[in-house]
Coordinates of C-alpha atoms and ligand atoms in Angstrom, one line a residue:
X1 CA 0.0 0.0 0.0
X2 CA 1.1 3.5 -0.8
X3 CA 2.6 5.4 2.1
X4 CA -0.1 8.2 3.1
X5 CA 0.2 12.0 2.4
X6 CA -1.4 14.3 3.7
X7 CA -3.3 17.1 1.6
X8 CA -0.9 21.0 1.3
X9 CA -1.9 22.6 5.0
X10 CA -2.5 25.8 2.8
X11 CA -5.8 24.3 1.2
X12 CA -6.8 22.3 4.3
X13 CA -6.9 25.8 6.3
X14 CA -8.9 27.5 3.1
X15 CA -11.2 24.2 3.1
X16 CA -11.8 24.9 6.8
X17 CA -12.4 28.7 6.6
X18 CA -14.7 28.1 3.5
X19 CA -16.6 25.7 5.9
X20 CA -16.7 28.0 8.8
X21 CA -16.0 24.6 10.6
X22 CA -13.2 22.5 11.6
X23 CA -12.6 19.3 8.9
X24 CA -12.1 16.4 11.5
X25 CA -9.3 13.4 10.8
X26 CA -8.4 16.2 7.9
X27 CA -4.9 14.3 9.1
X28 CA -5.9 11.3 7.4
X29 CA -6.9 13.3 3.7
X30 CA -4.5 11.3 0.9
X31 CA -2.4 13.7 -1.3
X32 CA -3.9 15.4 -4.0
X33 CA -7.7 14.3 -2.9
X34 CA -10.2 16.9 -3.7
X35 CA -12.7 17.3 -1.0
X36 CA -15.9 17.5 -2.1
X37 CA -16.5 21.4 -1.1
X38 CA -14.0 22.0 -2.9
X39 CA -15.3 20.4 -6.4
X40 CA -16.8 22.4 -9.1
X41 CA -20.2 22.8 -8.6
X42 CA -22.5 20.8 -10.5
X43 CA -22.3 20.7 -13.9
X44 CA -25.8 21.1 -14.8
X45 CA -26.3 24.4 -12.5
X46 CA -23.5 25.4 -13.8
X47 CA -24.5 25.2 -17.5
X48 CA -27.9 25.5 -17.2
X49 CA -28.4 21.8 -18.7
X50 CA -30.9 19.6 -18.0
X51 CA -30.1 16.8 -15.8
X52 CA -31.0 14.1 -18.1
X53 CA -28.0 15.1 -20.3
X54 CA -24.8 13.0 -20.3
X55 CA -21.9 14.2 -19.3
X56 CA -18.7 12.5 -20.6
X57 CA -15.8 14.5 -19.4
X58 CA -14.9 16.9 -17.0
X59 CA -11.8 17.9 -17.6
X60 CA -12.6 19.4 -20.4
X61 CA -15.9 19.7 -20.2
X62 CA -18.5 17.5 -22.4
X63 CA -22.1 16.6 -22.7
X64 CA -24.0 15.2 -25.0
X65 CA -28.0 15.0 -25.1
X66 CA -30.1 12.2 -25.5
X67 CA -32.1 11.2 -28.7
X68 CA -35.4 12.2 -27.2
X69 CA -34.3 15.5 -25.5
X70 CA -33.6 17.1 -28.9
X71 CA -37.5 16.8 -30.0
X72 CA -38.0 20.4 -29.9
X73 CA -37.9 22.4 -33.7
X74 CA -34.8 24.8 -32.1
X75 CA -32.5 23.4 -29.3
X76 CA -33.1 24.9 -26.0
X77 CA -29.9 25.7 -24.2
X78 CA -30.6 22.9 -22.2
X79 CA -30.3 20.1 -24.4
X80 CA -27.5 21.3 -26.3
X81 CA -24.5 19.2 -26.2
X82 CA -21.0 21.2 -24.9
X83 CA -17.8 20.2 -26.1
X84 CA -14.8 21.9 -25.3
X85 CA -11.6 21.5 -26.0
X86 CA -9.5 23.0 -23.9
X87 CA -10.7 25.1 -20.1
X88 CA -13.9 27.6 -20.6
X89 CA -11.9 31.2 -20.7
X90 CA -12.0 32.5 -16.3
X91 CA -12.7 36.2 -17.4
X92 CA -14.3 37.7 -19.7
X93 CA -14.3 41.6 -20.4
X94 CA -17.0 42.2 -22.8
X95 CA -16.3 45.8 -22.6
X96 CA -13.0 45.8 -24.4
X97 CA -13.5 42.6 -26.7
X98 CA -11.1 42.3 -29.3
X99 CA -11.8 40.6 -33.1
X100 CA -8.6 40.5 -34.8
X101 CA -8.9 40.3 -38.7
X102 CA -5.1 39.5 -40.2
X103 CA -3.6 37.2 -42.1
X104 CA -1.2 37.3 -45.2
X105 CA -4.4 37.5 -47.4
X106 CA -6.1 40.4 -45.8
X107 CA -5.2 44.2 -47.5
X108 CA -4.4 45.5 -44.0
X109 CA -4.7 44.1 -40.3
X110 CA -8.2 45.5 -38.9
X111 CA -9.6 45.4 -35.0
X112 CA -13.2 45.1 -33.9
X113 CA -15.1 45.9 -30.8
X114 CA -18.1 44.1 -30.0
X115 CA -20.1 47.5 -30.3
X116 CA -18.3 47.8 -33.7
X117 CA -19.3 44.7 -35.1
X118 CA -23.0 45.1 -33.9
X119 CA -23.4 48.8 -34.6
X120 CA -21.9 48.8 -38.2
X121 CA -23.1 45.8 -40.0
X122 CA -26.3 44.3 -40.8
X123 CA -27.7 41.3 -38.3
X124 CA -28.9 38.3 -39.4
X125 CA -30.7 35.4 -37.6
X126 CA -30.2 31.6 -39.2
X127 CA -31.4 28.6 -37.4
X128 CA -27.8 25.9 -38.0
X129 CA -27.2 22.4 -37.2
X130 CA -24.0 21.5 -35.7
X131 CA -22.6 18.3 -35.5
X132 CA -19.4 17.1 -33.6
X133 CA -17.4 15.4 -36.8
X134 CA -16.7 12.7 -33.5
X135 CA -20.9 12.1 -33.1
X136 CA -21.6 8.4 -33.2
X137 CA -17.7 7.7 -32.0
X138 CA -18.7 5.1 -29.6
X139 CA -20.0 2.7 -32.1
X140 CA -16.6 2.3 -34.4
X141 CA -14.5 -0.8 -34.2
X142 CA -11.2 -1.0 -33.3
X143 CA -12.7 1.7 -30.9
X144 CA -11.4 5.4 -31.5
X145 CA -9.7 7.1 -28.8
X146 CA -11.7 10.5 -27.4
X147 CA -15.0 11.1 -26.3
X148 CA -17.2 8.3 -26.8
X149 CA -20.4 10.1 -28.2
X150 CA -23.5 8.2 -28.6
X151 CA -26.1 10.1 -30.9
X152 CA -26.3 13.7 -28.6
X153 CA -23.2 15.4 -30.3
X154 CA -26.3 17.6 -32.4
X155 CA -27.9 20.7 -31.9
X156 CA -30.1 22.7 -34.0
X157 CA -30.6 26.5 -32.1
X158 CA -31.0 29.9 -33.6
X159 CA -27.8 31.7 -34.0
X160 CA -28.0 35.7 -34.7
X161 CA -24.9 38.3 -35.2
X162 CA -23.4 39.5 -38.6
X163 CA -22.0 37.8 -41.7
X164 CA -18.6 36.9 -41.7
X165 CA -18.4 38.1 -45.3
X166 CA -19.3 41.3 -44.5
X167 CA -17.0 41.8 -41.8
X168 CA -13.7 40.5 -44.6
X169 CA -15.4 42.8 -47.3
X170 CA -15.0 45.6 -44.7
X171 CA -11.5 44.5 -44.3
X172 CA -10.3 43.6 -47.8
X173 CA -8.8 40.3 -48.8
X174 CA -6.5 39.9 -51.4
X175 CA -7.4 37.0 -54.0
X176 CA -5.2 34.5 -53.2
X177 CA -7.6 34.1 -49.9
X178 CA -8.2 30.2 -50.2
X179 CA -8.8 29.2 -46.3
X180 CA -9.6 31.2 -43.0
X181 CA -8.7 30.2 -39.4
X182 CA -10.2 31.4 -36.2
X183 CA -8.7 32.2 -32.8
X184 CA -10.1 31.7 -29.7
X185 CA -10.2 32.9 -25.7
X186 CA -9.9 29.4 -24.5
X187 CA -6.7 28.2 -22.4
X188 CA -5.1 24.9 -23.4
X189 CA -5.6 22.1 -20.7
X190 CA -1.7 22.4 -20.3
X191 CA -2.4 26.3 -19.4
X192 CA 0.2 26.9 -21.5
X193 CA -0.4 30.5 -22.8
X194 CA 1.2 30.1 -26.2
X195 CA -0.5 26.9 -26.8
X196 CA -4.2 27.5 -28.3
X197 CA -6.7 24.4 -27.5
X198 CA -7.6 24.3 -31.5
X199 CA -7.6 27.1 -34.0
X200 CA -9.2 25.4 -36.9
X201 CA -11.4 27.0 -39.9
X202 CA -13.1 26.6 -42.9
X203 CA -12.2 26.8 -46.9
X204 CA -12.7 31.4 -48.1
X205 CA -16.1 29.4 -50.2
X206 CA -17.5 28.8 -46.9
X207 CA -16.4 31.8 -44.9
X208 CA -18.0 33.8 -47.8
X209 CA -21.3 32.4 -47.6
X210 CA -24.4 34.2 -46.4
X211 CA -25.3 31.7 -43.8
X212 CA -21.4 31.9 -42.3
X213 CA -22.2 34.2 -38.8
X214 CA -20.1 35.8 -36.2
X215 CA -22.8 35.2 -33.7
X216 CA -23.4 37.2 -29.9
X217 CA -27.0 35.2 -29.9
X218 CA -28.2 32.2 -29.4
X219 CA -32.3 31.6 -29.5
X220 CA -32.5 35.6 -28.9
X221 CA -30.3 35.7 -25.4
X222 CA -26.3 36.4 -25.2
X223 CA -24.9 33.3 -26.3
X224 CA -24.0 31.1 -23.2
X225 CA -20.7 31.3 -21.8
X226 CA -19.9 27.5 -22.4
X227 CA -21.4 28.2 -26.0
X228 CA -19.0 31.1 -27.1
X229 CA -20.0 34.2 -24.8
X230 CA -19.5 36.8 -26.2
X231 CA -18.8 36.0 -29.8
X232 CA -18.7 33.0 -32.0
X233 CA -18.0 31.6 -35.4
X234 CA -20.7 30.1 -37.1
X235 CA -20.4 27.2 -39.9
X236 CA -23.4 25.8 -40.1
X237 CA -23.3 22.0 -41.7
X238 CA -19.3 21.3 -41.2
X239 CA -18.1 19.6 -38.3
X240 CA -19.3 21.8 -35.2
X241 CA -15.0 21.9 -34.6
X242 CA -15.1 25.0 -37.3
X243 CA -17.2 27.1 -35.4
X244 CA -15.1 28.7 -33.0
X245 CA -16.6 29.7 -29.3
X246 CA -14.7 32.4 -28.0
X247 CA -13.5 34.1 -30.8
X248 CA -11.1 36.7 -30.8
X249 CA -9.5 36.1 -33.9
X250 CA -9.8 35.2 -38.1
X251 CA -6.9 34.9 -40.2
X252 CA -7.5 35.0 -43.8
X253 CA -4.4 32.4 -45.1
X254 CA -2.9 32.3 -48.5
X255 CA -2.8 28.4 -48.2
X256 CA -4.9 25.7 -46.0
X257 CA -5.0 26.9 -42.4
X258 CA -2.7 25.3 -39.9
X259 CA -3.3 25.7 -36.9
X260 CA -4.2 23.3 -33.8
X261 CA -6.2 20.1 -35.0
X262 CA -6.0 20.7 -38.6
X263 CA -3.6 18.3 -39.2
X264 CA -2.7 14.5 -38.3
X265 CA -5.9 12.7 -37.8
X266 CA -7.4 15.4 -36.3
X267 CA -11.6 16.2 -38.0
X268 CA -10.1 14.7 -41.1
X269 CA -10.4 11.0 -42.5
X270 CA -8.7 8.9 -45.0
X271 CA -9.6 10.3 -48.6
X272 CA -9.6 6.6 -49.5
X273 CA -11.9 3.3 -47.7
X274 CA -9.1 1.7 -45.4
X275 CA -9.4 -1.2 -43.5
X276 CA -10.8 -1.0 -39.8
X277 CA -7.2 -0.9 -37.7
X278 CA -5.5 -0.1 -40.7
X279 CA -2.5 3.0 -40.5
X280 CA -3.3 5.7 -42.9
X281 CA -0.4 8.3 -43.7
X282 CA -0.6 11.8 -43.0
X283 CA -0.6 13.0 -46.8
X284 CA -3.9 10.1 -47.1
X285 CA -6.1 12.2 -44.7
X286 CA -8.5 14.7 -46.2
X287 CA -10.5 17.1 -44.1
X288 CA -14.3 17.0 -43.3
X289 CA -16.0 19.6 -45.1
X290 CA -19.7 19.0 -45.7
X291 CA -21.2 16.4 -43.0
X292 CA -23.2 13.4 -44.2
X293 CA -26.8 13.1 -44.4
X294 CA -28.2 12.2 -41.0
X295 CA -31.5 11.4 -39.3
X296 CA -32.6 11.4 -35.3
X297 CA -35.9 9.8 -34.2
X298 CA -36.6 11.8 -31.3
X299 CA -40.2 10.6 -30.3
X300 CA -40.9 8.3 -29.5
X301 CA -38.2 7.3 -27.0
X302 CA -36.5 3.7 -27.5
X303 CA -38.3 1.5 -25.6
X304 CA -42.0 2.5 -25.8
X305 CA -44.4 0.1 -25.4
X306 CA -47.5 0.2 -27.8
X307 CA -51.1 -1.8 -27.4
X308 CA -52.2 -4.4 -29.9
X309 CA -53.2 -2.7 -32.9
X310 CA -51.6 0.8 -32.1
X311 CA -50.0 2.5 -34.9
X312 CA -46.8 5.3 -34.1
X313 CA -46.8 8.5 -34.7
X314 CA -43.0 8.7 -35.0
X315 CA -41.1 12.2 -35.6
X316 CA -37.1 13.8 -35.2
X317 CA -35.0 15.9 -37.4
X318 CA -33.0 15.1 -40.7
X319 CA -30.1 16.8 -41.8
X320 CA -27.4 17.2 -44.6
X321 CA -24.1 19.2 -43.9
X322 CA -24.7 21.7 -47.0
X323 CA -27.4 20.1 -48.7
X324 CA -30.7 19.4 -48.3
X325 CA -32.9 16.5 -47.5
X326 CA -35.0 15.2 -49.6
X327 CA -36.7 11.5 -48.3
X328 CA -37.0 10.0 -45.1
X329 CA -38.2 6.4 -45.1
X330 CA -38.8 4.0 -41.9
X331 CA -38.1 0.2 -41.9
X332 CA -39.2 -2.2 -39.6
X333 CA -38.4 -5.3 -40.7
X334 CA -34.2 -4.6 -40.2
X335 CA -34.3 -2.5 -43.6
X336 CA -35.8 -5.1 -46.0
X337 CA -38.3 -2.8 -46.7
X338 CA -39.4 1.2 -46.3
X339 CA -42.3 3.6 -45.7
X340 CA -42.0 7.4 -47.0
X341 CA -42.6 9.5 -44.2
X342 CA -43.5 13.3 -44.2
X343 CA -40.3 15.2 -44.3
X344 CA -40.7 19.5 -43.9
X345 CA -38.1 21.9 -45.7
X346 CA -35.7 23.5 -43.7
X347 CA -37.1 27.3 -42.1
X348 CA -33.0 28.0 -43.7
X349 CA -30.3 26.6 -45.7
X350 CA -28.2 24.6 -43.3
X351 CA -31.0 24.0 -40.4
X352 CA -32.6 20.2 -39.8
X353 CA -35.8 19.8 -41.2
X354 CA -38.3 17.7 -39.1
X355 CA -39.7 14.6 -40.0
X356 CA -42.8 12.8 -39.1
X357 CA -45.0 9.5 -39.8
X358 CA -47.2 6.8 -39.0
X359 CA -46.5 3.3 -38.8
X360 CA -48.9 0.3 -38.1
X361 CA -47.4 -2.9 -36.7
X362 CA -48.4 -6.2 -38.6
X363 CA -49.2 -8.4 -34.7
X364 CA -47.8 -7.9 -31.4
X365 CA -43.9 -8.2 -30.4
X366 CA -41.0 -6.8 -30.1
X367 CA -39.7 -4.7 -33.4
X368 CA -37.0 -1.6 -34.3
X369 CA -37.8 1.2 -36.2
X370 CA -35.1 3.0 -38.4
X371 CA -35.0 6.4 -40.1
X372 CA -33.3 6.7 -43.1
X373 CA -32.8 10.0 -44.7
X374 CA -31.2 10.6 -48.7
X375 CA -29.7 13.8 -49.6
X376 CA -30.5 16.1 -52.8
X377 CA -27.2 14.5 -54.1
X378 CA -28.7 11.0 -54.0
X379 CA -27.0 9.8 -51.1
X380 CA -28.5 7.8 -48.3
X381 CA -27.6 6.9 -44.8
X382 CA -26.2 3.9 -44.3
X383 CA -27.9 0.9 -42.3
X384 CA -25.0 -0.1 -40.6
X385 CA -21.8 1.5 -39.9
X386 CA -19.9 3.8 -42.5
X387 CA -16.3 3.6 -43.1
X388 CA -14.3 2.8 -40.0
X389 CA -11.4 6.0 -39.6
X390 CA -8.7 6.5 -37.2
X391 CA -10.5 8.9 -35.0
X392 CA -14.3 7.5 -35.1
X393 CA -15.6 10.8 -37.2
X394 CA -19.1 10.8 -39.3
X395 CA -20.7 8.1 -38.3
X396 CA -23.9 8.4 -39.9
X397 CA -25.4 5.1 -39.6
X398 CA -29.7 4.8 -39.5
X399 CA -30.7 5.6 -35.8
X400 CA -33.0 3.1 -34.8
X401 CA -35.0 2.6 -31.3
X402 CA -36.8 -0.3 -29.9
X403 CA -40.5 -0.4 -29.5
X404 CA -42.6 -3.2 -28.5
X405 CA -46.6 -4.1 -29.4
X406 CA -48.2 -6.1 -26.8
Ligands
MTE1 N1 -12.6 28.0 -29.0 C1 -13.2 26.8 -29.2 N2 -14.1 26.6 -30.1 C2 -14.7 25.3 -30.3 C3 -14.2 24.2 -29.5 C4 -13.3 24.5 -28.5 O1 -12.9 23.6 -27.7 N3 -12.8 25.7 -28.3 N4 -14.8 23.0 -29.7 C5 -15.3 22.8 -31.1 C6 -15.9 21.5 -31.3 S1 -14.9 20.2 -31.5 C7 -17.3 21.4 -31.3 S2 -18.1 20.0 -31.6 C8 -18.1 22.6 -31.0 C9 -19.1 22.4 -29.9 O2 -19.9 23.4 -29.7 P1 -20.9 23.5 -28.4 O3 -20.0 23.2 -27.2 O4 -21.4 24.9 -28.4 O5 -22.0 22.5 -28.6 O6 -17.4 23.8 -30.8 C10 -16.2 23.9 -31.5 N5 -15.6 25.2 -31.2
MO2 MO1 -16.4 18.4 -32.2

């Protein structure tokens, strides 16, 4: 057994002013034990989450939803999954908020305050799906290292501040512009000040487009602090990695942005099918642009229980990185055949577009349903699981839940 330390008397006198009480056999406290007064406070107070939510990492932080919390059209705060890279910024002084525009593709170097950016440019408000590229980790085999997401890694909420490609037009860029990269507030888990947590960004097409937001809102209130307070890049339909939180940066680059996680295996998967296991070189990775077309069944919840001769009313959200969706069809006989279901356009380019449908059950027992969603290009979700990948990204298999006639 490991000889026992005793916890720095410095903290120990803190944790017993902070109690207003004396911590008895605090003698016997092992080294480097965190008494429970002393742990963040709870994570769902904190973020204003609801408790069914999952969280699976505190250190950073992360959180994912459940399939049937996201049934609402916009994503409530609440059930909107966190991930964070790195430690939430400690302080933040709205007052003298810095956007840094440089680059070596912009004309000159330009600074914006927050009043700036919302005094001098038009506002727009876009409802935009993002998806953690990792969403649906959990499921890959050989296992991928990193959060193990289930199907929560999705959020749909309202996101309102002004268009990126305003803010560059304002600026100038010189046409050799081909990428932007975004800085952020965040402080690396290493608290290294010169080391950002990720700095990634999107291709100058996307920055450019009108849907591409530096957001202060989220469903009409300042964005949440673990959301971006008070400013955030917006991609809407690419990984949920290129919108920064925090920002406090854009670099307009002359060549394919470098900075943390855009390289290695990091949001980007073999540009060829590999093998599951298999090694795949640095120069064979591509990055994810566009996500795959997706589908969520959201009500009813797996598990619900029908009487004989019930039919479902089923309903969730379909999406399709930057196109649209065009068919959902539900199977219940393990995808040998389909049923069209009612699928609604999208209120804006890049936001899920709900689903619903009915479906009558052939005799009592127990049976899945699946949602299968096809893109404008023509492409469909797969039924079982896509192309395994070093990191466990895009998993866009048919989400299915269990319901049982009896
Ligand atoms: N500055 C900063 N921006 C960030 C991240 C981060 O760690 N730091 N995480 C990215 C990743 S990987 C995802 S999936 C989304 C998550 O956004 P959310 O926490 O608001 O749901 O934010 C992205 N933007
Ligand atoms: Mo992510």
């Amino acid at each position: 057994m490991k000889r026992r330390s005793f916890v720095k008397k410095s903290s120990l006198t803190g944790l017993a002013t902070l109690l207003g009480i004396d911590v008895v056999f605090k003698e016997f406290m092992p080294e480097g034990y965190v008494p429970l007064a002393f742990q963040e406070s709870d994570p769902f107070q904190l973020f204003k989450k609801d408790p069914s939510m999952v969280v699976l990492n505190d250190k950073p932080w992360n959180m994912e939803a459940q399939a049937h919390l996201l049934d609402d059209l916009v994503t409530p705060n609440k059930y909107m999954f966190i991930r964070n890279n790195g430690l939430i910024p400690e302080k933040i002084d709205v007052g003298n908020w810095e956007l840094h525009i440089d680059g070596e593709s912009v004309k000159s170097h330009k600074t914006y305050s927050l009043s700036d950016l919302k005094s001098k440019f038009k506002q727009y408000t876009y409802q935009l799906t993002l998806e953690c590229g990792g969403n649906g980790r959990s499921e890959f085999n050989p296992p991928a290292k990193g959060n193990q997401w289930t199907i929560g890694a999705v959020s749909s909420a309202e996101w309102t501040g002004v268009r990126l490609k305003d803010i560059l037009q304002d600026v100038g860029i010189k046409d050799d512009a081909v990428y932007i990269g975004y800085h952020s507030a965040d402080i690396h888990l290493s608290r290294n000040p010169s080391k950002e947590p990720i700095s990634r960004g999107v291709p100058i097409s996307k920055a450019l487009q009108e849907e591409t937001l530096l957001a202060f809102k989220m469903n009409g209130e300042d964005i949440p602090l673990v959301h971006g307070f008070p400013l955030r890049l917006v991609a809407g339909g690419y990984p949920a990695s290129a919108s920064g939180k925090w920002l406090t940066g854009i670099s307009v680059r002359n060549k394919e942005h470098d900075g943390e996680k855009m390289g290695g295996s990091s949001y980007r998967v073999p540009c060829e099918t590999v093998a599951p296991g298999e090694t795949v070189l640095d120069e064979n990775m591509c990055i994810i642009e566009s996500m795959p077309v997706k589908s969520l069944i959201t009500y009813p919840k797996s598990g619900a229980i029908l009487k004989t001769g019930d039919s479902l009313n089923i309903r969730g959200h379909a999406w399709a990185g930057e196109l649209e969706v065009e068919k959902i069809e539900f199977s219940i006989d393990f995808g040998r055949s389909w049923i069209k279901g009612n699928l609604k356009k999208p209120v804006n380019r890049l936001a899920w577009q709900h689903f619903n449908g009915t479906i009558a059950f052939p005799k009592n027992g127990y049976y899945e349903v699946w949602a299968r969603a096809t893109d404008s290009g023509g492409e469909q979700q797969p039924m079982v699981l896509p192309g395994w990948n070093p990191k466990g990204y895009l998993n866009n298999a048919c989400h299915r839940i269990a319901v049982k006639v009896a």
